[in-house]
Short mmCIF file of C-alpha atoms in Angstrom, two decimals:
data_model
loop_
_atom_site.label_atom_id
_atom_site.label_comp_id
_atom_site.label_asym_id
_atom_site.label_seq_id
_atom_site.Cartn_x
_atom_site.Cartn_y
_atom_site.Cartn_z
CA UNK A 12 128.75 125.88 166.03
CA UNK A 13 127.87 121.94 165.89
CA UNK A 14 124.60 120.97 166.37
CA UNK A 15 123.67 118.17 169.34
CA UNK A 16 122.29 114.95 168.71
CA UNK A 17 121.82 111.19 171.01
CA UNK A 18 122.91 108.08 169.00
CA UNK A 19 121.72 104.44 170.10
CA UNK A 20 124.74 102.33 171.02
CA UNK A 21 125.73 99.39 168.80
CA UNK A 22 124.80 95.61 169.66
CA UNK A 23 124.81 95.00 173.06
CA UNK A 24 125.95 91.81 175.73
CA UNK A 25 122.47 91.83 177.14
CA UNK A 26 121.13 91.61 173.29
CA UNK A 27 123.08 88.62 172.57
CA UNK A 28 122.25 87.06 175.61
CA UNK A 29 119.32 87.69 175.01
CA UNK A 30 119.03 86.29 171.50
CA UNK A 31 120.86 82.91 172.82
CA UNK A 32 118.42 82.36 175.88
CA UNK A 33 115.50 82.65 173.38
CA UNK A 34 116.90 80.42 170.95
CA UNK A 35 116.50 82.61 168.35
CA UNK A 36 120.01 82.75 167.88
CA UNK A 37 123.19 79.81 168.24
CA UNK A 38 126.83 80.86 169.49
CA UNK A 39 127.94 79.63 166.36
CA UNK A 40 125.19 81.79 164.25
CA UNK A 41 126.69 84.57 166.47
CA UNK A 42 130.34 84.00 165.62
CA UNK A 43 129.33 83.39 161.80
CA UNK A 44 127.52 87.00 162.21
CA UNK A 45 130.87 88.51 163.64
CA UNK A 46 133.15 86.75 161.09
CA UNK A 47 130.40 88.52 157.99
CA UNK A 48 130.54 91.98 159.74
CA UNK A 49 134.26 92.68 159.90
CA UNK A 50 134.89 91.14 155.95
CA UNK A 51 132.52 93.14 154.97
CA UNK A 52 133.99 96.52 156.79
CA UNK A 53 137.80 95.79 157.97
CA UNK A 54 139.59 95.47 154.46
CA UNK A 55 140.27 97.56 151.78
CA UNK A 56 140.71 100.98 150.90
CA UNK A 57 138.16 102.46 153.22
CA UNK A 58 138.26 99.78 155.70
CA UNK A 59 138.42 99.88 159.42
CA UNK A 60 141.59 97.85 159.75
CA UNK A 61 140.26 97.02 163.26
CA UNK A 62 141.35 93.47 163.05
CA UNK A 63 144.71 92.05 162.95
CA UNK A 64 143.99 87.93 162.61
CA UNK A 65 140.51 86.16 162.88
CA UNK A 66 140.53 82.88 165.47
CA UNK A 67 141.08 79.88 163.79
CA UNK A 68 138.94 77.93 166.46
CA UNK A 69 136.76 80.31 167.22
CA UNK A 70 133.38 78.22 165.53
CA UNK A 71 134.53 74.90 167.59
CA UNK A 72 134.26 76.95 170.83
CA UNK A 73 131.09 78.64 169.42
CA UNK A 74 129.55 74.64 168.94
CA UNK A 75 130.75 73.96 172.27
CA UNK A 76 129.15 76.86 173.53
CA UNK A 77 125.92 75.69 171.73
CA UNK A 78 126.19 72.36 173.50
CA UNK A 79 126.65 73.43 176.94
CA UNK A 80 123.20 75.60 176.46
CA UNK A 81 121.39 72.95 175.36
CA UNK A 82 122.74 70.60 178.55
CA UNK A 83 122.11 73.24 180.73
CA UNK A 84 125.39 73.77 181.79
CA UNK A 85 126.25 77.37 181.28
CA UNK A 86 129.63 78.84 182.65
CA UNK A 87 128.78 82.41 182.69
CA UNK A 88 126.83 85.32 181.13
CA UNK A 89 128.87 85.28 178.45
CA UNK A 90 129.27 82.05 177.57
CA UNK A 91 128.65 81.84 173.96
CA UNK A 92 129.32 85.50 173.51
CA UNK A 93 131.86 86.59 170.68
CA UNK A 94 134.86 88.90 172.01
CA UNK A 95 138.32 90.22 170.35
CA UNK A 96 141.67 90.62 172.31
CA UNK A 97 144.05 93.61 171.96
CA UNK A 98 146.92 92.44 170.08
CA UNK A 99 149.36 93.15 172.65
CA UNK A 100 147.61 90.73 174.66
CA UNK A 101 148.65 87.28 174.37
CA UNK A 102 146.40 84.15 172.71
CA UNK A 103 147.96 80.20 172.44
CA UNK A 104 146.34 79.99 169.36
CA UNK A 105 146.67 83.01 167.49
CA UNK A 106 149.32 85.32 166.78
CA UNK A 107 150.67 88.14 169.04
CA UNK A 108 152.22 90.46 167.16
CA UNK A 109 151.71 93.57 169.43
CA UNK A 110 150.57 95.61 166.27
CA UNK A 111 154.11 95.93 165.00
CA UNK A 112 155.45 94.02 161.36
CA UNK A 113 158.42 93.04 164.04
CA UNK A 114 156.28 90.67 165.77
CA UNK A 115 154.41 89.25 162.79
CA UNK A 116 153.54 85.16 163.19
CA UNK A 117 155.08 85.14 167.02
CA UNK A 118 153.06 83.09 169.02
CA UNK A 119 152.72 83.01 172.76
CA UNK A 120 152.79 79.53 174.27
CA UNK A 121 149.61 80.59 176.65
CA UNK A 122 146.44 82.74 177.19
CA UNK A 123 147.45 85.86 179.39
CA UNK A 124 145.22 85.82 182.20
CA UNK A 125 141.95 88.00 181.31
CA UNK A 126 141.60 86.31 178.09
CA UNK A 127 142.21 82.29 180.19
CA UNK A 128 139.00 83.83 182.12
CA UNK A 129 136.99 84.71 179.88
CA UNK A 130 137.57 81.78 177.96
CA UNK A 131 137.04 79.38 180.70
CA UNK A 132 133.66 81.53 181.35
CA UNK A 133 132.56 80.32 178.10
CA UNK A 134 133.36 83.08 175.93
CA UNK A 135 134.58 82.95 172.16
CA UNK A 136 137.08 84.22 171.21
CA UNK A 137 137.12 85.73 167.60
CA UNK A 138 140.45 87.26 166.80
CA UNK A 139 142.57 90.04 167.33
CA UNK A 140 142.25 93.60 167.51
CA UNK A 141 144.89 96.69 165.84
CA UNK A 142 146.35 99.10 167.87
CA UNK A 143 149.13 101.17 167.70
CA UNK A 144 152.60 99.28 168.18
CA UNK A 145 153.43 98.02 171.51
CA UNK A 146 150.11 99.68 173.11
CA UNK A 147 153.06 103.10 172.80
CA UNK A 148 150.88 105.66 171.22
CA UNK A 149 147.37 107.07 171.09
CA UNK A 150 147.00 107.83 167.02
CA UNK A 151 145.42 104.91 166.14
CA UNK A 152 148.13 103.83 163.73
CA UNK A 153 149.58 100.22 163.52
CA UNK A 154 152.93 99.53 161.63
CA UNK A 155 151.44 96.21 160.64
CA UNK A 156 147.82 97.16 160.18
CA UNK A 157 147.49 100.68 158.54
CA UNK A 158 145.90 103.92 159.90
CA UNK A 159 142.69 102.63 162.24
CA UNK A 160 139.85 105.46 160.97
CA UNK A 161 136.67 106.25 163.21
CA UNK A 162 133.57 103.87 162.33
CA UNK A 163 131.53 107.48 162.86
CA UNK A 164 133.37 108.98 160.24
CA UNK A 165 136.42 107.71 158.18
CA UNK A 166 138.12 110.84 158.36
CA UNK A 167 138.44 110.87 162.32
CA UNK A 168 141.16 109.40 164.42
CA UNK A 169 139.80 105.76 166.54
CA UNK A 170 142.12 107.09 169.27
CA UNK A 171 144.55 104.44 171.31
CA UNK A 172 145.84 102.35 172.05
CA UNK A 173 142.97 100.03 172.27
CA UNK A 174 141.91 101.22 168.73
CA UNK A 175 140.33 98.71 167.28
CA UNK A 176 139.01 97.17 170.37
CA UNK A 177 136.88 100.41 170.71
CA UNK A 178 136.41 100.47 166.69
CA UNK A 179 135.39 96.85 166.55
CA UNK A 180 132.78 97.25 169.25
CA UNK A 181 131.37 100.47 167.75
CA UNK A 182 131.01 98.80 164.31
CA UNK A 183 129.10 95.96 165.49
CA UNK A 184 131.83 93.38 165.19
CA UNK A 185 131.44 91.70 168.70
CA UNK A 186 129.49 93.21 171.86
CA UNK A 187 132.60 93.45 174.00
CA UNK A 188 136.39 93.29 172.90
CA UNK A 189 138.84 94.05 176.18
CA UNK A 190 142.31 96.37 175.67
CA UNK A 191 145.40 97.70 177.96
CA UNK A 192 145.61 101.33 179.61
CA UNK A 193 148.35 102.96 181.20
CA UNK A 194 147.91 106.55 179.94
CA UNK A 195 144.68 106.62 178.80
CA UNK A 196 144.82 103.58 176.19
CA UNK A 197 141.41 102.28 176.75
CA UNK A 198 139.46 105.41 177.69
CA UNK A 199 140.40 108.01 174.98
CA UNK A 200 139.45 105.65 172.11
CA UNK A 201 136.37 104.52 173.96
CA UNK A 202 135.74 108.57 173.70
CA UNK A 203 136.64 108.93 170.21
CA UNK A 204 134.29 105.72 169.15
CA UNK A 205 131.27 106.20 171.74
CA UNK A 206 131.61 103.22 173.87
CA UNK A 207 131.99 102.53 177.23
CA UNK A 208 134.74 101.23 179.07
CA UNK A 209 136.10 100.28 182.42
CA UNK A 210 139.88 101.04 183.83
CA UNK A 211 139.45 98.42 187.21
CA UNK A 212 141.43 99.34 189.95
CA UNK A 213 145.33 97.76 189.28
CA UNK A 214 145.86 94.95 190.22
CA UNK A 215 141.85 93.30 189.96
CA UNK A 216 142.43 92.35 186.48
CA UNK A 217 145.52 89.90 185.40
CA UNK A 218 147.87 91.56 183.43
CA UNK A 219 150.41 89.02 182.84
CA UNK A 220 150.80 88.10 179.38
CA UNK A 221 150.51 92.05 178.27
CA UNK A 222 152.84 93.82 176.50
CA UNK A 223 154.17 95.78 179.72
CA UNK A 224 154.19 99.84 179.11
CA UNK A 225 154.50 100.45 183.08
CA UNK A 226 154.45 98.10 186.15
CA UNK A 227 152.70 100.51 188.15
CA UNK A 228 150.25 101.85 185.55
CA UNK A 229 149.11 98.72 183.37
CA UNK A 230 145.58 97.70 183.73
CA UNK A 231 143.31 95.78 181.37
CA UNK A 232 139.78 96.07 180.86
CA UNK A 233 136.56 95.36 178.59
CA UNK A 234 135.21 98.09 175.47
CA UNK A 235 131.19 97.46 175.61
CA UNK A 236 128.70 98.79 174.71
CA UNK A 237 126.67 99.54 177.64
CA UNK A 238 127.90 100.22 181.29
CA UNK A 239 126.02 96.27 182.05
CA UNK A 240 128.20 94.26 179.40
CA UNK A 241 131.62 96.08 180.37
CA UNK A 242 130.99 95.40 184.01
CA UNK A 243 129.68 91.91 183.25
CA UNK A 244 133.28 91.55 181.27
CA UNK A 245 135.48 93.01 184.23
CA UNK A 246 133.40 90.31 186.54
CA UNK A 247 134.32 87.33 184.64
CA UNK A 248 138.22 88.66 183.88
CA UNK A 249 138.16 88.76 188.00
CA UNK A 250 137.08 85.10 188.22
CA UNK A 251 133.40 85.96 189.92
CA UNK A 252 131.58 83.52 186.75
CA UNK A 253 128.38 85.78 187.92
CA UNK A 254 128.22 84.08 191.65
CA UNK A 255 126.85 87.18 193.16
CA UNK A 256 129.47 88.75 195.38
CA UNK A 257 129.72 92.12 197.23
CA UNK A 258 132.43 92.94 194.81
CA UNK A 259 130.28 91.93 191.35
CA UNK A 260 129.59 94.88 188.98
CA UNK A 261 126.77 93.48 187.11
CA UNK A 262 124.19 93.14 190.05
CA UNK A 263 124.58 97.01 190.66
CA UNK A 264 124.66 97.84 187.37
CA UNK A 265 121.41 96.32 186.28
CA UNK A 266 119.54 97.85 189.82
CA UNK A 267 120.98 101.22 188.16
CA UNK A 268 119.50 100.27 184.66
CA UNK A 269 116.17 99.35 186.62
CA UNK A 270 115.87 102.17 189.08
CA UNK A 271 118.22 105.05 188.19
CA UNK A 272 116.82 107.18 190.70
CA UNK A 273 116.93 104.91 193.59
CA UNK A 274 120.60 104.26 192.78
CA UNK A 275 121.48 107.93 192.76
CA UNK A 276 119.71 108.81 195.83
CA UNK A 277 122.44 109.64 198.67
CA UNK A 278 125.14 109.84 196.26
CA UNK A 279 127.67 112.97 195.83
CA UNK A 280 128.77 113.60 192.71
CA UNK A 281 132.09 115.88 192.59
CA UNK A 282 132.64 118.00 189.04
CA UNK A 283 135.65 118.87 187.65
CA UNK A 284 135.78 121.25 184.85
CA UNK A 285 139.42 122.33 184.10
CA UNK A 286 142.70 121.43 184.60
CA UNK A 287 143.19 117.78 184.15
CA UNK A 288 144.58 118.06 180.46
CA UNK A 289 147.72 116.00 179.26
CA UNK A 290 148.22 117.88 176.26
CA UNK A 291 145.84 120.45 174.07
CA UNK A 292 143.91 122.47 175.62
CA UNK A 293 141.19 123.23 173.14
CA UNK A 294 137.56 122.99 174.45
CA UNK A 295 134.67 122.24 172.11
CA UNK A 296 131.57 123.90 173.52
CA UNK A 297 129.03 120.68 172.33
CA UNK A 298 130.99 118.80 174.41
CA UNK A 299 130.69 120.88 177.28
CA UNK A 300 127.42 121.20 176.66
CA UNK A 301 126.43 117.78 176.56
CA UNK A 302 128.82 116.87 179.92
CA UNK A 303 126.99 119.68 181.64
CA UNK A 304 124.10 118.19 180.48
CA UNK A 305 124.68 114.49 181.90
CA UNK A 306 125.30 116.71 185.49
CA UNK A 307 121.79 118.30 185.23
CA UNK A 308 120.30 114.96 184.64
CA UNK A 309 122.00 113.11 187.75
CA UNK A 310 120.99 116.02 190.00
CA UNK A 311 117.94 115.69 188.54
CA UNK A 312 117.24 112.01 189.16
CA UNK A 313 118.34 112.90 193.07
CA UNK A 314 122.28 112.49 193.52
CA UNK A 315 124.16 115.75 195.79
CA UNK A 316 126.27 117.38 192.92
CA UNK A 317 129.26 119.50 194.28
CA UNK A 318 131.71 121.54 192.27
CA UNK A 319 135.32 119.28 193.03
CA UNK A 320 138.96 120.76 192.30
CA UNK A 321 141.46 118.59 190.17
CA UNK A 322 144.77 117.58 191.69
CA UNK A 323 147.25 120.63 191.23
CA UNK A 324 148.73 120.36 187.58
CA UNK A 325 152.67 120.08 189.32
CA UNK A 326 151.49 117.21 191.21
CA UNK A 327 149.84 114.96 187.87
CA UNK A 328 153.31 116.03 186.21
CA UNK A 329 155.25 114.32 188.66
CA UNK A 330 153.34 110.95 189.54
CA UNK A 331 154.17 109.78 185.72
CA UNK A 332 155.59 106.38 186.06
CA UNK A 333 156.06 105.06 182.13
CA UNK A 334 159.78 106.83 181.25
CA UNK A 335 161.22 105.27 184.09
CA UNK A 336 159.98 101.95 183.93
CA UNK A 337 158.98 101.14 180.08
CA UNK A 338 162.86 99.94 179.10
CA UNK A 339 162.42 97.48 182.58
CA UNK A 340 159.20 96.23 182.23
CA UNK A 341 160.05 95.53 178.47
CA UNK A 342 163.02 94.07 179.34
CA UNK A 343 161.94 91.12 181.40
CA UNK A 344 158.96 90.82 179.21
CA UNK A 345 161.25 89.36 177.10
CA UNK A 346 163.94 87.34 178.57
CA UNK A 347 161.07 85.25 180.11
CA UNK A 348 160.11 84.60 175.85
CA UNK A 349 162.48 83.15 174.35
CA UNK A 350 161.24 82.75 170.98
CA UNK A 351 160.89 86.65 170.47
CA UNK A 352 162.20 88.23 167.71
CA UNK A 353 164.02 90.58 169.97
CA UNK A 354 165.63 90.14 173.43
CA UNK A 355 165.68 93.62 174.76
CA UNK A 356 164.05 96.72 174.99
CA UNK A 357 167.01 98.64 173.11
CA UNK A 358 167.14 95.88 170.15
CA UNK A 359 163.48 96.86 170.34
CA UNK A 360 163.99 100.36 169.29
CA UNK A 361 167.03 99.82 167.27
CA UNK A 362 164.55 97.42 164.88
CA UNK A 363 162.31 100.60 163.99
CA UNK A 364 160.21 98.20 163.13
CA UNK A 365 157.21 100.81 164.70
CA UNK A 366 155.02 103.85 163.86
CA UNK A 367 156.39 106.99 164.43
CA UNK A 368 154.13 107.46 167.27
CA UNK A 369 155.28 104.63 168.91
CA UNK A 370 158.98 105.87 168.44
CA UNK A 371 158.60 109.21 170.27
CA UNK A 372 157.37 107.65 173.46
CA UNK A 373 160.29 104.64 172.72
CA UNK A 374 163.29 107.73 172.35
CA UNK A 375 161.93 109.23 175.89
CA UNK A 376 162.28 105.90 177.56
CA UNK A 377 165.64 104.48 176.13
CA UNK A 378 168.08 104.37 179.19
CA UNK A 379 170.14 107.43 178.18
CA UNK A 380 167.50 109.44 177.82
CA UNK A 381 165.20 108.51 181.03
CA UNK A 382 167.82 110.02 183.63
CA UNK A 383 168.74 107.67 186.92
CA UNK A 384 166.54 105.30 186.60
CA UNK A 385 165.98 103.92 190.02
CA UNK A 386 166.49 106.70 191.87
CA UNK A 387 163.68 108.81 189.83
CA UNK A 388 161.52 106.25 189.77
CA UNK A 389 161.54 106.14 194.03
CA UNK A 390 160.96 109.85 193.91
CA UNK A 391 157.38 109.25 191.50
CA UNK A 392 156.22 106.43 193.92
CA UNK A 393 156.64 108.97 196.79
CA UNK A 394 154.56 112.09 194.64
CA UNK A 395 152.34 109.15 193.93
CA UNK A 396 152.08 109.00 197.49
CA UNK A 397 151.43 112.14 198.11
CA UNK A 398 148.69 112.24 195.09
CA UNK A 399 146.60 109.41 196.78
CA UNK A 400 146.75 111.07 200.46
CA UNK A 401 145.73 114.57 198.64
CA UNK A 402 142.36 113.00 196.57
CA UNK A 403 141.58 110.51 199.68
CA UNK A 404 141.49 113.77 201.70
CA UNK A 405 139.80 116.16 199.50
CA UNK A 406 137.56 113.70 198.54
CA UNK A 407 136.79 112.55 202.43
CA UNK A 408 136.34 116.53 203.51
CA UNK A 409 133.14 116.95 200.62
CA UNK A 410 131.74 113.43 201.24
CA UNK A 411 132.46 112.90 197.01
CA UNK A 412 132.07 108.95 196.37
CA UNK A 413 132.79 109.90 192.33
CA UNK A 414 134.69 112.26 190.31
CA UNK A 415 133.26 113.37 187.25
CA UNK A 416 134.64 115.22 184.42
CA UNK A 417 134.88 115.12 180.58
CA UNK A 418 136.76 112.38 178.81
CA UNK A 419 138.17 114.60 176.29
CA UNK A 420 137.48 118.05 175.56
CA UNK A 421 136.35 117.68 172.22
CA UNK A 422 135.01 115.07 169.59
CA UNK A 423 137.44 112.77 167.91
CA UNK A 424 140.04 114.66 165.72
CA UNK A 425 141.62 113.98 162.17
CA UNK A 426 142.55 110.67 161.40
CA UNK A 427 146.11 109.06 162.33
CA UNK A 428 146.69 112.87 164.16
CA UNK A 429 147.41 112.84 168.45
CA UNK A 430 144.19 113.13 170.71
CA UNK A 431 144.20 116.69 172.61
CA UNK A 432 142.11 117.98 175.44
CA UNK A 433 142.22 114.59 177.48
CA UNK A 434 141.76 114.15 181.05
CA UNK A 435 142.54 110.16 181.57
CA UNK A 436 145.48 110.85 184.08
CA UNK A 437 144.45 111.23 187.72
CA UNK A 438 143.25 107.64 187.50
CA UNK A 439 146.32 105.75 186.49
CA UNK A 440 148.20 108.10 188.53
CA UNK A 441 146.52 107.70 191.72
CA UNK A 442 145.95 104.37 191.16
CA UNK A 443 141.86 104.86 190.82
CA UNK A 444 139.52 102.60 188.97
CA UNK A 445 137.51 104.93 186.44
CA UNK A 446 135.13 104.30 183.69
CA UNK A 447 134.29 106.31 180.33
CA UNK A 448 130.73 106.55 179.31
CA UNK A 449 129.31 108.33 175.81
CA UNK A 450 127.18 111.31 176.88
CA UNK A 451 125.73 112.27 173.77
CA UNK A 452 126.86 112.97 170.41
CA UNK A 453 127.81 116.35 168.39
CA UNK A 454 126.78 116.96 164.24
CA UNK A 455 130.21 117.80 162.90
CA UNK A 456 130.10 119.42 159.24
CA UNK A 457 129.43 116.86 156.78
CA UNK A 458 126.65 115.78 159.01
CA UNK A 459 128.09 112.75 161.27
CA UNK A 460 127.55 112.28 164.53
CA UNK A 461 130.51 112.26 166.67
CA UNK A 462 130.33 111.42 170.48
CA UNK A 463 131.31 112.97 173.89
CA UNK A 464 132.10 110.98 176.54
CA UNK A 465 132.13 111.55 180.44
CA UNK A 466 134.45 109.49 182.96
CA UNK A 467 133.48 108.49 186.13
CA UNK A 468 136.54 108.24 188.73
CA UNK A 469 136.47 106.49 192.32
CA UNK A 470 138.05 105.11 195.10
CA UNK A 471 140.11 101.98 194.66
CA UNK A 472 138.35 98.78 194.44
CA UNK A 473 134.80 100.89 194.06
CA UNK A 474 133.69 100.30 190.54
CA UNK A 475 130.66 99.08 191.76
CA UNK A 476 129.83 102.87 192.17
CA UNK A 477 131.08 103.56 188.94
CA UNK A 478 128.55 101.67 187.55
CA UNK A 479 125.51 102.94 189.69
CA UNK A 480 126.24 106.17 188.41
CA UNK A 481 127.62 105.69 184.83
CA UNK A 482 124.62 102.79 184.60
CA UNK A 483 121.42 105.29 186.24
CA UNK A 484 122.90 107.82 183.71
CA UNK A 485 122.83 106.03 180.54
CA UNK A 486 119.37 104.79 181.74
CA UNK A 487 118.02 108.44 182.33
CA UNK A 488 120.08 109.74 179.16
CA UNK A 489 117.94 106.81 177.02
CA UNK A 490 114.29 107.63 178.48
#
């Protein structure tokens, strides 16, 4: 049996922030500090091959960061800040190569929209994070990169696909780095590293100028550290530049940091404990223990906790859209770039230029082997349908305003090797925004500490009560 242990979270947006309002600290010291870190721990045989390509103008925007501080003229909460981009999400200025030797050197001719935001809100951009190839798997492999490993312990598996967005925030590279999720992509690793993340409702976030996995499941979103800086992150990629708004994250995130009880109070909190698994069904007790544990404490501090039944298995089955739309998506992804090294999504596959990972999920979604496309894909978006009508209504008849369960089942497995036991579904499925938050963390044998994470589910275009609960908890987990 592991033993259970808390961890303190690595560097934090608020820190930083903190640092530069002080003046103890420039934007370009900042970006200097990032630039140190990951020489120091990406390369080499036990590196964390969380980085693809560094920013070539990343200490210009840092000095004109530094300059807009001193004039007073700030253009966000994160202006000045150091962040890293998913490389499957496109940059003018630095390679895109999607984590795949194919794409190596492409360049996109623009920003894709969360990364124009946060750059216009002042933030610096810093490079490029791994991932596995075309954001396709959840291994934590990259053709182009190498095998990601965990920063907790080399011999554990990062997750995916956001990898080394979750790595590079958990080894103190930059407070905040954003990544994709259709299936999971940005929770799972968030799990397997112990940081938190948020999956907004589709459709709040830009996604243009993504690799596309599925039309109807793609979201992007911010890896932080703390609930504060991921929901600071998700305000700026939705244009808000911290004018305070009914739909902001950060103001009800910091009342939850400030008065976790108060927050709670009137909330219900549904649990799930079974049956949302996409594959692997092993449990680790610790985990459960610790999850459990996070459910005492927010009945504790005053929410209504109320046991909460997942969607029927059959149902989550059915309401998977990626098979029938990856080849489309894919396809006009590239006839609207030119310059690709590719045109299609089968010259795609026929390159091999991939992990293997990547190329089971690529053989399930070539044309021959996804069935009639159109007519299957109608018949998903009507279980999907039927999914949404099912939670709205279970969830209106117990008064729930968030779903909780665990992230995964257990602590981050061997390296390179498939995540099992995870329960990310129901939220790209039903079209819910959700957020992943580290619970605690388990002493595996050989004495490191590997975390558990919890995830938060609600109704769409409600993260703001994802972060009064995820927020009061980490606040009540820390004291």
């Amino acid at each position: 049996m592991h033993s259970v242990k808390v961890s303190s979270p690595p560097i934090t947006v608020e820190e930083l922030t903190g640092l530069l309002g002080s003046g103890e600290a420039s934007s370009v010291e900042l970006v200097e500090a990032s630039f140190e870190r990951i020489a120091t721990l990406d390369d080499g045989f036990d590196g964390l091959r969380a980085v693809i390509s560094l920013s070539p103008h990343a200490r210009e925007a840092a000095r004109e960061a530094d300059a807009r501080r001193r004039e007073g003229a700030l253009r966000s909460p994160l202006d000045g800040i150091p962040f890293l981009v998913k490389d499957c999400i496109e940059t003018f200025d630095t390679a895109t190569t999607h984590g795949s030797s194919l794409f190596r050197g492409w360049n996109s001719t623009q920003d894709a929209g969360s990364v124009r935001a946060l750059r216009r809100a002042g933030a610096v951009m810093v490079g490029k994070a791994s991932l596995d190839d075309f954001a396709a798997a959840t291994v934590g492999v990259s053709s182009l990169r190498g095998t990601m490993p965990n920063p907790a312990d080399m011999s554990r598996t990062v997750g995916g696909s956001s990898g080394g967005s979750a790595s590079s925030v958990a080894a103190g590279y930059v407070p905040v780095a954003i990544g994709t999720d259709t299936g999971g992509s940005l929770r799972i690793p968030a799990a397997a590293c112990g940081v938190t993340t948020i999956r907004p409702t589709p459709g709040t976030v830009p996604t243009d100028g993504i690799f596309p996995r599925s039309l109807g499941q793609d979201a992007v979103g911010p890896l932080a550290a703390t609930v504060l800086g991921a929901a600071i992150a998700v305000d700026v990629m939705r244009g808000f530049r911290g004018v305070p708004d009914d739909r902001c994250l950060a103001p009800p995130a910091e009342q939850a940091r400030q008065d976790p009880h108060r927050v709670l109070r009137g909330l219900t909190i549904g649990v799930v404990r079974g049956d949302l698994t996409v594959w692997g069904h092993m449990v680790d007790p610790d985990v459960t223990k610790l999850v459990e544990h996070a459910v005492d404490v927010l009945a504790d501090a005053g929410a209504r906790v109320v046991e909460a039944s997942p969607p029927a298995p059959q149902l989550l089955d059915a309401t998977a859209l990626i098979t029938y739309e990856s080849a489309i998506a894919v396809d006009a992804y590239l006839a609207a770039r030119p310059t690709a090294p590719v045109r299609t999504f089968v010259e795609l596959v026929e390159s091999k230029q991939y992990s293997a990972a990547a190329g089971v999920a690529f053989e399930r979604e070539l044309p021959e082997n996804a069935g009639s496309r159109q007519s299957t894909r109608l018949g998903v978006m009507a279980q999907r349908a039927v999914l949404r009508q099912w939670t709205r209504g279970f969830w209106d008849s117990d008064g729930i305003d968030v779903v909780m369960y665990a992230t995964t089942q257990h602590v981050a497995g061997p390296i390179g090797a498939l995540p099992t036991g995870v329960y990310t579904r129901w939220a790209e499925h039903a079209d819910l925004p959700a957020l992943a938050l580290p619970v605690g963390f388990v002493e595996v044998p050989g004495g490191a500490l590997l975390p558990a994470s919890a995830e938060f589910l609600a109704r769409p275009f409600r993260e703001d009560l994802l972060v009064r609960v995820a927020g009061a908890l980490e606040a009540l987990l820390v004291d």
